[in-house]
CSV table of C-alpha atoms in Angstrom, one decimal:
chain,number,residue,atom,x,y,z
A,198,UNK,CA,-8.9,7.8,-23.6
A,199,UNK,CA,-11.6,10.0,-25.1
A,200,UNK,CA,-12.3,8.4,-28.4
A,201,UNK,CA,-14.9,5.6,-28.7
A,202,UNK,CA,-12.5,3.6,-30.8
A,203,UNK,CA,-10.0,3.5,-27.9
A,204,UNK,CA,-12.6,2.9,-25.2
A,205,UNK,CA,-14.4,0.2,-27.1
A,206,UNK,CA,-13.7,-3.2,-25.6
A,207,UNK,CA,-11.1,-1.9,-23.0
A,208,UNK,CA,-10.8,-3.6,-19.6
A,209,UNK,CA,-8.7,-1.5,-17.2
A,210,UNK,CA,-8.1,-1.5,-13.5
A,211,UNK,CA,-6.9,1.8,-11.9
A,212,UNK,CA,-5.2,1.7,-8.5
A,213,UNK,CA,-5.1,5.0,-6.8
A,214,UNK,CA,-2.7,4.9,-3.9
A,215,UNK,CA,-2.1,7.8,-1.6
A,216,UNK,CA,-2.9,8.4,2.1
A,217,UNK,CA,-6.4,7.5,0.8
A,218,UNK,CA,-6.6,4.6,-1.5
A,219,UNK,CA,-9.1,3.2,-4.0
A,220,UNK,CA,-9.3,0.8,-6.9
A,221,UNK,CA,-11.7,0.9,-9.9
A,222,UNK,CA,-12.8,-1.5,-12.6
A,223,UNK,CA,-13.2,0.4,-15.9
A,224,UNK,CA,-14.9,-1.2,-18.9
A,225,UNK,CA,-15.2,0.6,-22.3
A,226,UNK,CA,-14.0,3.8,-20.6
A,227,UNK,CA,-16.7,3.7,-17.8
A,228,UNK,CA,-16.3,2.7,-14.2
A,229,UNK,CA,-18.3,-0.4,-13.4
A,230,UNK,CA,-17.1,-1.0,-9.9
A,231,UNK,CA,-15.2,0.9,-7.2
A,232,UNK,CA,-13.7,-0.1,-3.8
A,233,UNK,CA,-15.0,3.0,-1.9
A,234,UNK,CA,-18.6,2.8,-0.5
A,235,UNK,CA,-20.9,5.1,1.3
A,236,UNK,CA,-17.9,6.9,2.9
A,237,UNK,CA,-14.2,6.8,1.9
A,238,UNK,CA,-13.3,4.1,4.5
A,239,UNK,CA,-14.1,1.0,2.5
A,240,UNK,CA,-11.8,-1.2,0.4
A,241,UNK,CA,-8.1,-1.0,0.5
A,242,UNK,CA,-5.8,-0.5,3.6
A,243,UNK,CA,-5.1,3.3,3.7
A,244,UNK,CA,-2.8,5.6,5.7
A,245,UNK,CA,-5.2,5.9,8.7
A,246,UNK,CA,-8.4,4.2,7.5
A,247,UNK,CA,-9.0,0.6,8.0
A,248,UNK,CA,-10.4,-0.4,4.6
A,249,UNK,CA,-12.7,-3.5,4.6
A,250,UNK,CA,-13.6,-4.9,8.0
A,251,UNK,CA,-16.1,-7.4,9.2
A,252,UNK,CA,-19.1,-5.3,10.4
A,253,UNK,CA,-19.4,-7.7,13.4
A,254,UNK,CA,-16.2,-6.0,14.7
A,255,UNK,CA,-18.1,-2.8,15.3
A,256,UNK,CA,-20.8,-4.5,17.3
A,257,UNK,CA,-18.2,-6.4,19.3
A,258,UNK,CA,-16.4,-3.1,20.1
A,259,UNK,CA,-19.5,-1.4,21.2
A,260,UNK,CA,-21.3,-4.2,23.0
A,261,UNK,CA,-18.4,-6.2,24.5
A,262,UNK,CA,-15.6,-3.7,24.8
A,263,UNK,CA,-17.6,-0.6,25.8
A,264,UNK,CA,-16.5,1.7,22.9
A,265,UNK,CA,-18.9,4.5,22.0
A,266,UNK,CA,-19.9,4.8,18.3
A,267,UNK,CA,-17.9,8.0,18.1
A,268,UNK,CA,-14.8,6.2,19.4
A,269,UNK,CA,-15.3,3.4,16.9
A,270,UNK,CA,-15.6,5.9,14.1
A,271,UNK,CA,-12.5,7.7,15.2
A,272,UNK,CA,-10.5,4.4,15.5
A,273,UNK,CA,-11.5,3.1,12.1
A,274,UNK,CA,-11.1,6.5,10.3
A,275,UNK,CA,-8.1,8.0,12.0
A,276,UNK,CA,-6.2,5.4,13.9
A,277,UNK,CA,-6.3,2.3,11.7
A,278,UNK,CA,-4.8,1.3,8.4
A,279,UNK,CA,-1.0,1.6,8.1
A,280,UNK,CA,-0.9,3.8,11.2
A,281,UNK,CA,-2.6,1.2,13.3
A,282,UNK,CA,-0.4,-1.6,11.9
A,283,UNK,CA,2.9,0.2,12.2
A,284,UNK,CA,2.6,3.4,14.1
A,285,UNK,CA,3.4,5.3,10.9
A,286,UNK,CA,0.9,6.7,8.3
A,287,UNK,CA,3.6,7.9,5.8
A,288,UNK,CA,4.5,5.0,3.5
A,289,UNK,CA,8.0,6.4,3.1
A,290,UNK,CA,8.7,5.9,6.8
A,291,UNK,CA,7.1,2.5,6.7
A,292,UNK,CA,9.3,1.4,3.7
A,293,UNK,CA,12.4,2.8,5.3
A,294,UNK,CA,11.8,0.9,8.6
A,295,UNK,CA,10.9,-2.2,6.7
A,296,UNK,CA,14.3,-2.1,5.0
A,297,UNK,CA,15.9,-1.9,8.4
A,298,UNK,CA,14.2,-5.1,9.5
A,299,UNK,CA,11.0,-3.8,11.2
A,300,UNK,CA,8.8,-6.9,11.1
A,301,UNK,CA,5.6,-4.9,11.7
A,302,UNK,CA,6.3,-2.6,8.7
A,303,UNK,CA,7.2,-5.5,6.5
A,304,UNK,CA,4.0,-7.3,7.4
A,305,UNK,CA,1.9,-4.1,6.8
A,306,UNK,CA,3.4,-3.6,3.3
A,307,UNK,CA,2.6,-7.2,2.5
A,308,UNK,CA,-1.0,-6.9,3.8
A,309,UNK,CA,-1.5,-3.7,1.8
A,310,UNK,CA,-0.3,-5.4,-1.4
A,311,UNK,CA,-2.4,-8.5,-0.6
A,312,UNK,CA,-5.6,-6.5,-0.3
A,313,UNK,CA,-4.9,-4.8,-3.7
A,314,UNK,CA,-4.3,-8.1,-5.3
A,315,UNK,CA,-7.6,-9.5,-4.0
A,316,UNK,CA,-9.4,-6.6,-5.6
A,317,UNK,CA,-7.5,-7.0,-8.9
A,318,UNK,CA,-8.7,-10.7,-8.9
A,319,UNK,CA,-12.3,-9.8,-8.3
A,320,UNK,CA,-12.3,-7.0,-10.8
A,321,UNK,CA,-10.8,-9.2,-13.5
A,322,UNK,CA,-13.8,-11.4,-12.9
A,323,UNK,CA,-16.2,-8.4,-13.2
A,324,UNK,CA,-14.5,-7.2,-16.4
A,325,UNK,CA,-14.1,-10.8,-17.8
A,326,UNK,CA,-10.5,-10.0,-18.7
A,327,UNK,CA,-7.8,-7.4,-18.3
A,328,UNK,CA,-5.9,-5.2,-20.7
A,329,UNK,CA,-4.1,-3.0,-18.3
A,330,UNK,CA,-3.5,-2.0,-14.7
A,331,UNK,CA,-2.7,1.6,-13.8
A,332,UNK,CA,-0.8,2.8,-10.7
A,333,UNK,CA,-1.5,6.5,-9.8
A,334,UNK,CA,-1.3,9.0,-7.0
A,335,UNK,CA,1.6,9.6,-4.6
A,336,UNK,CA,2.3,6.0,-3.5
A,337,UNK,CA,1.2,4.5,-6.9
A,338,UNK,CA,3.5,6.9,-8.8
A,339,UNK,CA,6.5,6.8,-6.4
A,340,UNK,CA,6.7,3.5,-4.6
A,341,UNK,CA,8.4,0.9,-6.8
A,342,UNK,CA,8.3,-1.5,-3.9
A,343,UNK,CA,4.5,-1.5,-3.6
A,344,UNK,CA,4.2,-1.9,-7.3
A,345,UNK,CA,6.6,-4.8,-7.2
A,346,UNK,CA,4.7,-6.5,-4.3
A,347,UNK,CA,1.4,-6.0,-6.1
A,348,UNK,CA,2.6,-7.4,-9.4
A,349,UNK,CA,4.5,-10.4,-8.0
A,350,UNK,CA,3.0,-13.8,-8.7
A,351,UNK,CA,0.3,-12.3,-11.0
A,352,UNK,CA,1.4,-14.1,-14.1
A,353,UNK,CA,-2.0,-15.9,-14.3
A,354,UNK,CA,-3.4,-12.5,-15.2
A,355,UNK,CA,-0.6,-11.9,-17.7
A,356,UNK,CA,1.1,-9.3,-15.5
A,357,UNK,CA,4.9,-9.3,-15.8
A,358,UNK,CA,6.7,-6.3,-14.3
A,359,UNK,CA,10.0,-5.1,-15.8
A,360,UNK,CA,12.3,-4.6,-12.7
A,361,UNK,CA,14.4,-1.9,-14.3
A,362,UNK,CA,11.5,0.1,-15.7
A,363,UNK,CA,9.7,-0.1,-12.4
A,364,UNK,CA,12.6,1.7,-10.7
A,365,UNK,CA,12.6,4.7,-13.1
A,366,UNK,CA,11.2,7.9,-11.6
A,367,UNK,CA,9.4,10.3,-14.0
A,368,UNK,CA,6.6,12.8,-14.1
A,369,UNK,CA,5.5,11.3,-17.4
A,370,UNK,CA,3.2,8.4,-18.2
A,371,UNK,CA,5.3,5.3,-18.4
A,372,UNK,CA,4.9,1.6,-19.2
A,373,UNK,CA,6.7,-0.7,-16.7
A,374,UNK,CA,5.7,-4.2,-17.9
A,375,UNK,CA,8.0,-6.5,-19.8
A,376,UNK,CA,7.7,-6.9,-23.6
A,377,UNK,CA,6.2,-10.4,-23.0
A,378,UNK,CA,3.6,-9.2,-20.6
A,379,UNK,CA,0.0,-9.8,-21.9
A,380,UNK,CA,-1.3,-7.1,-19.6
A,381,UNK,CA,0.0,-3.5,-19.7
A,382,UNK,CA,1.3,-2.1,-16.4
A,383,UNK,CA,1.3,1.7,-16.4
A,384,UNK,CA,2.3,4.5,-14.0
A,385,UNK,CA,0.1,7.6,-14.7
A,386,UNK,CA,0.7,10.8,-12.7
A,387,UNK,CA,-2.5,12.2,-11.3
A,388,UNK,CA,-3.7,15.8,-11.2
A,389,UNK,CA,-6.8,15.8,-9.1
A,390,UNK,CA,-7.0,19.6,-8.7
A,391,UNK,CA,-7.0,20.0,-12.5
A,392,UNK,CA,-9.6,17.4,-13.0
A,393,UNK,CA,-11.9,18.9,-10.4
A,394,UNK,CA,-11.5,22.4,-11.9
A,395,UNK,CA,-12.1,21.0,-15.4
A,396,UNK,CA,-15.3,19.2,-14.4
A,397,UNK,CA,-16.6,22.3,-12.5
A,398,UNK,CA,-15.8,24.4,-15.6
A,399,UNK,CA,-17.8,22.2,-17.9
A,400,UNK,CA,-20.6,21.9,-15.4
A,401,UNK,CA,-20.9,25.7,-15.2
A,402,UNK,CA,-20.9,25.9,-19.1
A,403,UNK,CA,-24.0,23.7,-19.0
């Protein structure tokens, strides 16, 4: 969306789901809020990163449980998230085991979707409305199950997922909401390498 006419008045939430995860509130083509903080550990539940935690947990681990700060950092960065919840960091393995009845994997997937839904709710408030949500990156593009979990019981925000469209796999941008959905639901393939190269190119030109 490059033209001002398209960006004007738009309210979009982008949901980047890979091993690292983030969510952004975009108004009139500009990001106004983002789930990551000082470091890429904040916000959503990720492959090995915890996402949001009560800061008091860190002090409890150091003062009461005897962890060093380095151990806490390693635990929250590399041993938490979906890995800590299930023993797996790859969502494909987690979904496969959830389908086989693994209760820990089922719960972890529900927790992941719940955290995303909480951010959507808060960002709708920030944007004062919602025109579209966008799923992108490896999990966002390929996991129909996560998209289904996130979009379930979101009719208050005008989100209605088309079950058949949600199951379609494609490398193209696609719309997966029902015709009655007030909010667009899109799957947009990401190309981070191209975007980085493109921005570096334009930076060097200036």
